[in-house]
Tab-separated table of C-alpha atoms in Angstrom:
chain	number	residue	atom	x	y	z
T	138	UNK	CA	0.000	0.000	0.000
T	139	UNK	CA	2.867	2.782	0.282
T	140	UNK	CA	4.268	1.724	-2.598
T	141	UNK	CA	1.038	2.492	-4.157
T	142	UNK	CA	0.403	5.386	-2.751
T	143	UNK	CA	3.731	7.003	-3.148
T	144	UNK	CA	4.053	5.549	-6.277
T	145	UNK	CA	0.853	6.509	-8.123
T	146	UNK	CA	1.509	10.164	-5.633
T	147	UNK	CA	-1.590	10.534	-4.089
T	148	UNK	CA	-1.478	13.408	-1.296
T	149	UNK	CA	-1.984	12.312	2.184
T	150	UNK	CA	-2.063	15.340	4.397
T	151	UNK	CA	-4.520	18.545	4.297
T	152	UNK	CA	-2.827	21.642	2.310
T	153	UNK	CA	-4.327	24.225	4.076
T	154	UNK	CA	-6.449	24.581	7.592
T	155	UNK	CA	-9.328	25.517	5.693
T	156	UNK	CA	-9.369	22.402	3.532
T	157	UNK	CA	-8.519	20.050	6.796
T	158	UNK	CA	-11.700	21.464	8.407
T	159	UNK	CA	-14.419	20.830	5.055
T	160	UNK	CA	-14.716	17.400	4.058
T	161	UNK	CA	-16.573	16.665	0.855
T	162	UNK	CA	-18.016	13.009	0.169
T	163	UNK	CA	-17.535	11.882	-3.582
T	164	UNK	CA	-19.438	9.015	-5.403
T	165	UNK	CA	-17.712	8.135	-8.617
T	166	UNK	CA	-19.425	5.649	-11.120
T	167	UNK	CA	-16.780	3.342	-13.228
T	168	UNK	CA	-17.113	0.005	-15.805
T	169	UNK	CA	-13.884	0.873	-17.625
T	170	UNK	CA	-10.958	3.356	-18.783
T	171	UNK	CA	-9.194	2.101	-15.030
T	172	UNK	CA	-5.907	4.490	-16.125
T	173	UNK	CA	-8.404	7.425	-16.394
T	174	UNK	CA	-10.331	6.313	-12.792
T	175	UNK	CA	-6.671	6.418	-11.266
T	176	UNK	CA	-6.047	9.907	-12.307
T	177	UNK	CA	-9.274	10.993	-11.549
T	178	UNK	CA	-9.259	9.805	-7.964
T	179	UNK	CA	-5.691	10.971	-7.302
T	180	UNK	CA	-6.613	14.620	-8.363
T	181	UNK	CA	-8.888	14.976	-6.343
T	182	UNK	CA	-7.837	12.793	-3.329
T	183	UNK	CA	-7.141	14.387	0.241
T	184	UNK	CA	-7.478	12.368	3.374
T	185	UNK	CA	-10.315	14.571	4.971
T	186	UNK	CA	-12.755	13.418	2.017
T	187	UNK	CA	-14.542	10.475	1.560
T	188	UNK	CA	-14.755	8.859	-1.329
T	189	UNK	CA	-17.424	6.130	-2.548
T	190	UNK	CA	-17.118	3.996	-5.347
T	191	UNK	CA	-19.550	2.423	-7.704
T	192	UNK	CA	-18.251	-0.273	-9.850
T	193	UNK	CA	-21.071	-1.261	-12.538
T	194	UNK	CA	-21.806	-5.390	-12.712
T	195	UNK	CA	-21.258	-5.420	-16.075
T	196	UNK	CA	-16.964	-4.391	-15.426
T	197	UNK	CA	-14.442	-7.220	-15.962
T	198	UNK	CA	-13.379	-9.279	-13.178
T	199	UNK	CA	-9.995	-8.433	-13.657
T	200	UNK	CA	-10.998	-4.595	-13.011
T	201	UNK	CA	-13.400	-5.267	-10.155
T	202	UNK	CA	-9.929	-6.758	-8.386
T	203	UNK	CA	-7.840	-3.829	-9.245
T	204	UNK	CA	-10.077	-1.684	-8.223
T	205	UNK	CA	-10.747	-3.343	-4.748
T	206	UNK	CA	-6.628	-3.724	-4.440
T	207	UNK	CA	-6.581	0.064	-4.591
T	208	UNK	CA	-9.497	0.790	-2.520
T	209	UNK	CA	-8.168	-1.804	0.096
T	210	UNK	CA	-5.326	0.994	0.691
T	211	UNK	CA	-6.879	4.140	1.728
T	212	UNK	CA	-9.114	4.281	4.942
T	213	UNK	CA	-11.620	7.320	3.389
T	214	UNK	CA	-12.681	5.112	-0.250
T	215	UNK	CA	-14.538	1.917	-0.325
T	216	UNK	CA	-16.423	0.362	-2.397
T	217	UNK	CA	-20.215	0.944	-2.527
T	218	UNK	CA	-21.627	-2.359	-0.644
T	219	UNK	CA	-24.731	-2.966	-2.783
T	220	UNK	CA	-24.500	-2.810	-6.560
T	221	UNK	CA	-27.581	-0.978	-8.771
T	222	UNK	CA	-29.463	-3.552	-10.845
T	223	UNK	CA	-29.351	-3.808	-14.439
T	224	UNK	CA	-31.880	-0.796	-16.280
T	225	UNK	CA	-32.098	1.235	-13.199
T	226	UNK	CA	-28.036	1.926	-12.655
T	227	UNK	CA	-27.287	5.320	-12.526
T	228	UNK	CA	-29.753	6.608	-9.844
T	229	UNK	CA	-29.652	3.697	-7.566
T	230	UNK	CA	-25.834	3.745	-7.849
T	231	UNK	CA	-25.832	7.466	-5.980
T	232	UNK	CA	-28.734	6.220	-4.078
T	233	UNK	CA	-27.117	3.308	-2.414
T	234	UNK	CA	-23.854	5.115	-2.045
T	235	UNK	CA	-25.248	8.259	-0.569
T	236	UNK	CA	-26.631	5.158	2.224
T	237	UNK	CA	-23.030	4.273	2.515
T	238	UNK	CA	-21.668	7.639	3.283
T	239	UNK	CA	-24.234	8.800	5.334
T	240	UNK	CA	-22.626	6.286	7.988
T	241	UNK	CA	-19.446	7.178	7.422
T	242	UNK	CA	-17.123	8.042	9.978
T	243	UNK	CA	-16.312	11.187	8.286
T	244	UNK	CA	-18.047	14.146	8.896
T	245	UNK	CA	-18.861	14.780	5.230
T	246	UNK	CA	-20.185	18.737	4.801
T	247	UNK	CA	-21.297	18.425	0.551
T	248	UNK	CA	-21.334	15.784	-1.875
T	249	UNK	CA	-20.212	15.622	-5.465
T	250	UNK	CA	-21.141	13.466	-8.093
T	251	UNK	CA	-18.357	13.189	-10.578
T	252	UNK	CA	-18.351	10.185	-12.801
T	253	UNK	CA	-15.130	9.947	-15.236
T	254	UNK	CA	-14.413	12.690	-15.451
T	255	UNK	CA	-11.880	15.269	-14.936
T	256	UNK	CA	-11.273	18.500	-12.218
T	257	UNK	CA	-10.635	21.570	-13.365
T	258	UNK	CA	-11.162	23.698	-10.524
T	259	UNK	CA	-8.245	22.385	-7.018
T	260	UNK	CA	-10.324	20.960	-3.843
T	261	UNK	CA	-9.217	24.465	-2.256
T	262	UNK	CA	-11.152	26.388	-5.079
T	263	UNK	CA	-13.959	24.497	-4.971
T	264	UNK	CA	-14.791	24.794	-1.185
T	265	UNK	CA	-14.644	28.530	-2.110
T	266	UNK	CA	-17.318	28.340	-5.196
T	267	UNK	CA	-19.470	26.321	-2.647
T	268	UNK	CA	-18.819	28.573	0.478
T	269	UNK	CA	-18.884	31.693	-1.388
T	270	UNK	CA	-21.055	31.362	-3.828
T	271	UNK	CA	-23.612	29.050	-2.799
T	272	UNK	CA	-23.778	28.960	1.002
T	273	UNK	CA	-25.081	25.581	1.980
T	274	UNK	CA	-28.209	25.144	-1.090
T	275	UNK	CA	-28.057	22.204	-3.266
T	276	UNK	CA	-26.403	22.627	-6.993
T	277	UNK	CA	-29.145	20.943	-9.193
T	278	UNK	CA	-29.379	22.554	-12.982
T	279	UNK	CA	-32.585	22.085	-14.464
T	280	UNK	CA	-35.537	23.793	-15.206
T	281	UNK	CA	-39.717	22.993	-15.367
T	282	UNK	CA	-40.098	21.259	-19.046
T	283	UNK	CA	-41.809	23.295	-21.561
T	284	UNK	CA	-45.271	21.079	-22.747
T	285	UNK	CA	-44.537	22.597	-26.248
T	286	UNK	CA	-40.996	21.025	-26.372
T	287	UNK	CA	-41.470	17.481	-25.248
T	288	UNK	CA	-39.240	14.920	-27.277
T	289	UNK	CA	-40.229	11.626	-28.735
T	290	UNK	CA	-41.070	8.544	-26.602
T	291	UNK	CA	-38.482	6.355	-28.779
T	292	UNK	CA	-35.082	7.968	-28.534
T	293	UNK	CA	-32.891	7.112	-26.280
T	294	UNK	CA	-31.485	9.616	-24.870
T	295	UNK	CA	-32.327	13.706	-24.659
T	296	UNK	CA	-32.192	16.144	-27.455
T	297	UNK	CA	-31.462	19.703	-28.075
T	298	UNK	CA	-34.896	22.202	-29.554
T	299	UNK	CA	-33.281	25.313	-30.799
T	300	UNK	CA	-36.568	27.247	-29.917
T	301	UNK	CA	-36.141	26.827	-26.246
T	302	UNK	CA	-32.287	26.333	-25.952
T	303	UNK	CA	-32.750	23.451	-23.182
T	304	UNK	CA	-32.426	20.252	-23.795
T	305	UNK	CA	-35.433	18.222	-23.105
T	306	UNK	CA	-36.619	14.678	-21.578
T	307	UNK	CA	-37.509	11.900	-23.955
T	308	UNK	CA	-40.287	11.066	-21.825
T	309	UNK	CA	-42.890	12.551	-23.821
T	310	UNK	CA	-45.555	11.549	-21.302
T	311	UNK	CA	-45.102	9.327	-17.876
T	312	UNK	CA	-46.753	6.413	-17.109
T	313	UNK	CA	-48.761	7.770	-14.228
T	314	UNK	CA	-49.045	11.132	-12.305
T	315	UNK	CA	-46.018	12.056	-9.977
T	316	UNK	CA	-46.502	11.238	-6.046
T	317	UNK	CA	-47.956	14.176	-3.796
T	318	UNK	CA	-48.714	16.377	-6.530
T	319	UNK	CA	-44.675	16.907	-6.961
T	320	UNK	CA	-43.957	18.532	-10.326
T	321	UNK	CA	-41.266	17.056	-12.438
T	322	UNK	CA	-38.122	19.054	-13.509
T	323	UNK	CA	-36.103	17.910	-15.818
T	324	UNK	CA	-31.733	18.982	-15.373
T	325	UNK	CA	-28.467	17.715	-15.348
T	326	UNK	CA	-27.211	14.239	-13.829
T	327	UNK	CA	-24.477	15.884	-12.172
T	328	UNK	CA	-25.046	18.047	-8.751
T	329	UNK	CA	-23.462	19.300	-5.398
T	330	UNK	CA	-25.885	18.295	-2.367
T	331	UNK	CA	-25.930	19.051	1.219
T	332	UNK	CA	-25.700	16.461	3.885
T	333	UNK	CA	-28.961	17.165	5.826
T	334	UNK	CA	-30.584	17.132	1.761
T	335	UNK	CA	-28.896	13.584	1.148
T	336	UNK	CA	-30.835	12.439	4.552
T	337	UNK	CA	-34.078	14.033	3.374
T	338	UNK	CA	-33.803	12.078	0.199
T	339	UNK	CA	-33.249	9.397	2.331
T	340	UNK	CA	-36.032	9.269	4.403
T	341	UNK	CA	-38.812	11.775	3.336
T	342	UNK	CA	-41.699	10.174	2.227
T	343	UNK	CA	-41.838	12.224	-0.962
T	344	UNK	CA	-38.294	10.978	-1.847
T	345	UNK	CA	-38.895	7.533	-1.045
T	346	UNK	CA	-42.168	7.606	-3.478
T	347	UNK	CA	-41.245	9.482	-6.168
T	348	UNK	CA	-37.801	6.541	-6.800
T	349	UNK	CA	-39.980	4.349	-6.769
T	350	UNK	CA	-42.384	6.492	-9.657
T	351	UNK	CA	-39.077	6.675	-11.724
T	352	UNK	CA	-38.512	3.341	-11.846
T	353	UNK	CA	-40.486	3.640	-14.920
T	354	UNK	CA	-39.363	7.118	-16.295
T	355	UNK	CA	-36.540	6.745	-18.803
T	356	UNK	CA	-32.874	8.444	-17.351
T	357	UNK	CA	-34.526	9.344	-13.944
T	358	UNK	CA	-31.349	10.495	-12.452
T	359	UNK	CA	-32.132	14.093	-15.007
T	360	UNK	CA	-35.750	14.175	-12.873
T	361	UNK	CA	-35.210	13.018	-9.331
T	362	UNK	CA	-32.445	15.368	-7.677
T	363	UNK	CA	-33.753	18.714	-9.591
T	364	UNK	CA	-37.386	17.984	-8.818
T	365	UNK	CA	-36.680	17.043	-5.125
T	366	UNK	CA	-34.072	20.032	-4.832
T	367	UNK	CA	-37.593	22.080	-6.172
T	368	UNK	CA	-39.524	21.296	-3.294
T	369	UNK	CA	-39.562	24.263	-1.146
T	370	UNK	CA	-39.306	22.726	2.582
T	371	UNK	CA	-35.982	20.463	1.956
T	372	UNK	CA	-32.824	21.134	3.090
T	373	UNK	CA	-31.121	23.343	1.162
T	374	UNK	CA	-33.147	23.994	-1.311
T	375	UNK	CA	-33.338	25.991	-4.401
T	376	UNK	CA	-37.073	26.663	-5.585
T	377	UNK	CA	-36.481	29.143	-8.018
T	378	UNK	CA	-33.158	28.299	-9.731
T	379	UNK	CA	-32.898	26.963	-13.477
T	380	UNK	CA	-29.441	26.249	-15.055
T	381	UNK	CA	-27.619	28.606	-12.714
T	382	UNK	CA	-24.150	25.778	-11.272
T	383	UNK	CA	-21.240	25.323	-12.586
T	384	UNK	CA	-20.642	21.880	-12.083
T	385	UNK	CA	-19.483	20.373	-15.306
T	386	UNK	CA	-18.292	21.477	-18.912
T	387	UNK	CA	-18.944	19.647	-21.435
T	388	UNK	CA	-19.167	20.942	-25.206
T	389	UNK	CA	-22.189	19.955	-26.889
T	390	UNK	CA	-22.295	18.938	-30.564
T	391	UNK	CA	-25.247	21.305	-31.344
T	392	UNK	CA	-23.728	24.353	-29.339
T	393	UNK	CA	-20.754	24.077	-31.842
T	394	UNK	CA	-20.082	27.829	-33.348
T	395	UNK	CA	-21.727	29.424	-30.247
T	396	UNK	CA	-21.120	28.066	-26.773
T	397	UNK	CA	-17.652	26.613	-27.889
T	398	UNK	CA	-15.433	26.332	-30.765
T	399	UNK	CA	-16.126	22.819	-31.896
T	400	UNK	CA	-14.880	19.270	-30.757
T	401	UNK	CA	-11.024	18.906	-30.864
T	402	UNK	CA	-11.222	15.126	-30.141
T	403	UNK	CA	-14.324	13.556	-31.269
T	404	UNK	CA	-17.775	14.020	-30.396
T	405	UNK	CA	-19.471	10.892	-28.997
T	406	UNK	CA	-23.111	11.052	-30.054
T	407	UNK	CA	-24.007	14.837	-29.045
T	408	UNK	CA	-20.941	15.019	-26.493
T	409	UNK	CA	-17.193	15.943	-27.488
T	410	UNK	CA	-14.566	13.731	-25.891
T	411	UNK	CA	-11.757	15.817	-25.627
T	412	UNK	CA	-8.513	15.986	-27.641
T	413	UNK	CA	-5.343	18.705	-26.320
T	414	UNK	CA	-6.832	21.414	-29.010
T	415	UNK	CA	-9.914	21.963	-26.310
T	416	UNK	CA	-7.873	22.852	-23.120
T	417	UNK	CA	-7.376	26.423	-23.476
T	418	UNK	CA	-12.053	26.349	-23.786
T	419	UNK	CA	-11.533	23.946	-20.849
T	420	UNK	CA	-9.454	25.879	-18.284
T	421	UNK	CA	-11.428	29.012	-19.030
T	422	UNK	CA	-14.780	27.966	-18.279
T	423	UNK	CA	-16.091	28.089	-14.446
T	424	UNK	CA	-17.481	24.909	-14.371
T	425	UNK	CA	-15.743	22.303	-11.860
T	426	UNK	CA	-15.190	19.496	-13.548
T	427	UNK	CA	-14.701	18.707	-17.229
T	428	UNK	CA	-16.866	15.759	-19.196
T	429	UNK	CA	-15.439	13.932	-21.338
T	430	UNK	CA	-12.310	12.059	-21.341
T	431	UNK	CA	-10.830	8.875	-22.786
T	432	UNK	CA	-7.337	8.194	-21.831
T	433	UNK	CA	-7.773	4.851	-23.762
T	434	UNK	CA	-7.836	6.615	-27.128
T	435	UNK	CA	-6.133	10.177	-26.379
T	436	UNK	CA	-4.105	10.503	-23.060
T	437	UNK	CA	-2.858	13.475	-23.510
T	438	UNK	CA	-5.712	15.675	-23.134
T	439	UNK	CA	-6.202	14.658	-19.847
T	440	UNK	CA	-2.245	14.219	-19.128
T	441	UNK	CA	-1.930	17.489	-19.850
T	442	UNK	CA	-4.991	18.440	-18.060
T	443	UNK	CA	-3.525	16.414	-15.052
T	444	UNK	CA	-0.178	18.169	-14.645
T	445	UNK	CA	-1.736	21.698	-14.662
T	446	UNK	CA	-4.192	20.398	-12.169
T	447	UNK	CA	-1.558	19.143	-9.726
T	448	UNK	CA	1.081	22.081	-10.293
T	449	UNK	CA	-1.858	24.722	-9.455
T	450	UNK	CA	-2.524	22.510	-6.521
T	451	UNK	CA	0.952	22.844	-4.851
T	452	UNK	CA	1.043	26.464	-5.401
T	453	UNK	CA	-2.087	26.697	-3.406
T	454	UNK	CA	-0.691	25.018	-0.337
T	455	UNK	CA	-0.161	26.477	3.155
T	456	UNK	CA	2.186	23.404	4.002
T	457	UNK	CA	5.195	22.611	2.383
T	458	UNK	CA	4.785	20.093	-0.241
T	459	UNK	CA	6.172	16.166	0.007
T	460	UNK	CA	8.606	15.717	-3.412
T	461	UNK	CA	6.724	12.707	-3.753
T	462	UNK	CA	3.608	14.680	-4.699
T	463	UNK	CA	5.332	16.076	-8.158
T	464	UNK	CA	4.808	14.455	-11.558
């Protein structure tokens, strides 16, 4: 385990007081690209977080092992201890890891969903965006869907309508009204959420009925945290927000020529895994994290992206820096 740690240089004290006194919880969602989970969890790895994993069922065996030999070596990660079922993965995956952390030793004070993805922003920066800027409330981007833009009922994922510049839920209609008159937002996957909101989505009533309503609704996880992060008596709530959070970046294929300057990798359906040619867009935006990377079929983006990432941290640091922590 030191080898690994020093090895793969993970830092293993607090950088500044402020940072040793704010502990964020993490939940990061892998099946694959285990070079690019590595660098992910390093760079944003201090031993006052927590950190829980989700490894998908579907992941080779070989992975599932390296992935538990790494975990086994840090006290603050583990593995989430019940794995989502099959057609139902993303939002059950946050759900049963947000059960995990909630019993964690740790004193967690926000959580962060992350996936594979990459920071932009140090851990120091972005307990100032969250302090500063948004003051205990929930991060939840989304917005009440227009009737006039609904999508079809047989694509599979959400599309762009130029008329409202949102993008919009495939679910053209739901199965059945929503539990306790709740009405349904549709947002982004990715968030920032309180503690005291993780335990109201873990044991309000409305919470509890309106996962089991989505069991039905096709990618739930863009309904379920912006339309509970709606209601007006949860913790931390924001009932009159819409897009407003910078959580993540990510260049959209049909936002080409106006939000960014085109893909410099590839795009992947409507979403641009990025190539070196988009990190000057990518260190420029606000956002906190970057989506998408592949260090499978172009490592240097996020190499590159890496070694900025780590420099910037050790110029931010109160304590002197271990040598071990340089790339």
């Amino acid at each position: 385990c030191s080898r690994i740690s020093e090895g793969l240089r993970f830092i293993t004290r607090p950088l500044s007081a402020e940072e040793g006194n704010f502990s964020l919880a993490y939940i990061i969602t892998i099946h694959k690209e285990l070079a690019l989970f590595v660098r992910l969890l390093r760079a944003i790895y201090v031993p006052q977080n927590v950190y829980c994993i989700h490894v998908d069922e579907k992941a080779l065996k070989k992975y599932k092992t390296a992935v538990q030999t790494l975990v086994n070596c840090f006290e603050n990660i583990f593995i989430s201890s019940k794995v989502a079922s099959a057609g139902f993965t993303r939002l059950h995956a946050d759900i049963n890891c947000m059960k995990d952390l909630v019993h964690s030793q740790i004193s967690m004070e926000l959580l962060i969903f992350c996936g594979q993805d990459f920071p932009i922003k140090t851990n120091k920066e972005i307990i100032y965006y969250l302090r500063s800027k948004w003051n205990g409330k929930n991060i939840t981007p989304g917005v009440i869907q227009p009737p006039s833009a609904k999508s079809s009922t047989n694509q599979s994922f959400s599309r762009f309508t130029p008329e409202t510049n949102i993008y919009v839920s495939p679910n053209k209609r739901f199965k059945e009204e929503p539990p306790h008159n709740l009405t349904i937002y549709f947002g982004s996957a990715y968030y920032v959420l309180t503690r005291k909101f993780v335990e109201f989505v873990l044991t309000d009533i409305r919470a509890k009925d309106l996962l089991r309503w989505c069991k039905d609704v096709h990618s739930p996880e863009r309904h379920y945290w912006v339309t509970l992060n709606r209601v007006k008596d949860a913790p931390g709530a924001t009932p009159n927000a819409g897009w407003e959070g910078h959580v993540h970046a990510i260049k959209w294929k049909h936002e080409e020529g106006n939000a960014h300057d085109g893909c410099k990798g590839r795009y992947d359906q409507d979403t641009c895994v990025y190539g070196p040619g988009d990190l000057p867009w990518i260190i420029q935006t606000p956002s906190l994290f970057a989506h998408k990377f592949e260090s499978s079929t172009d490592p240097l983006a996020v190499t590159c992206l890496e070694r900025r990432h780590r420099l910037k941290v050790l110029r931010q640091a109160d304590t002197p820096a271990d040598p071990r922590w340089h790339f």
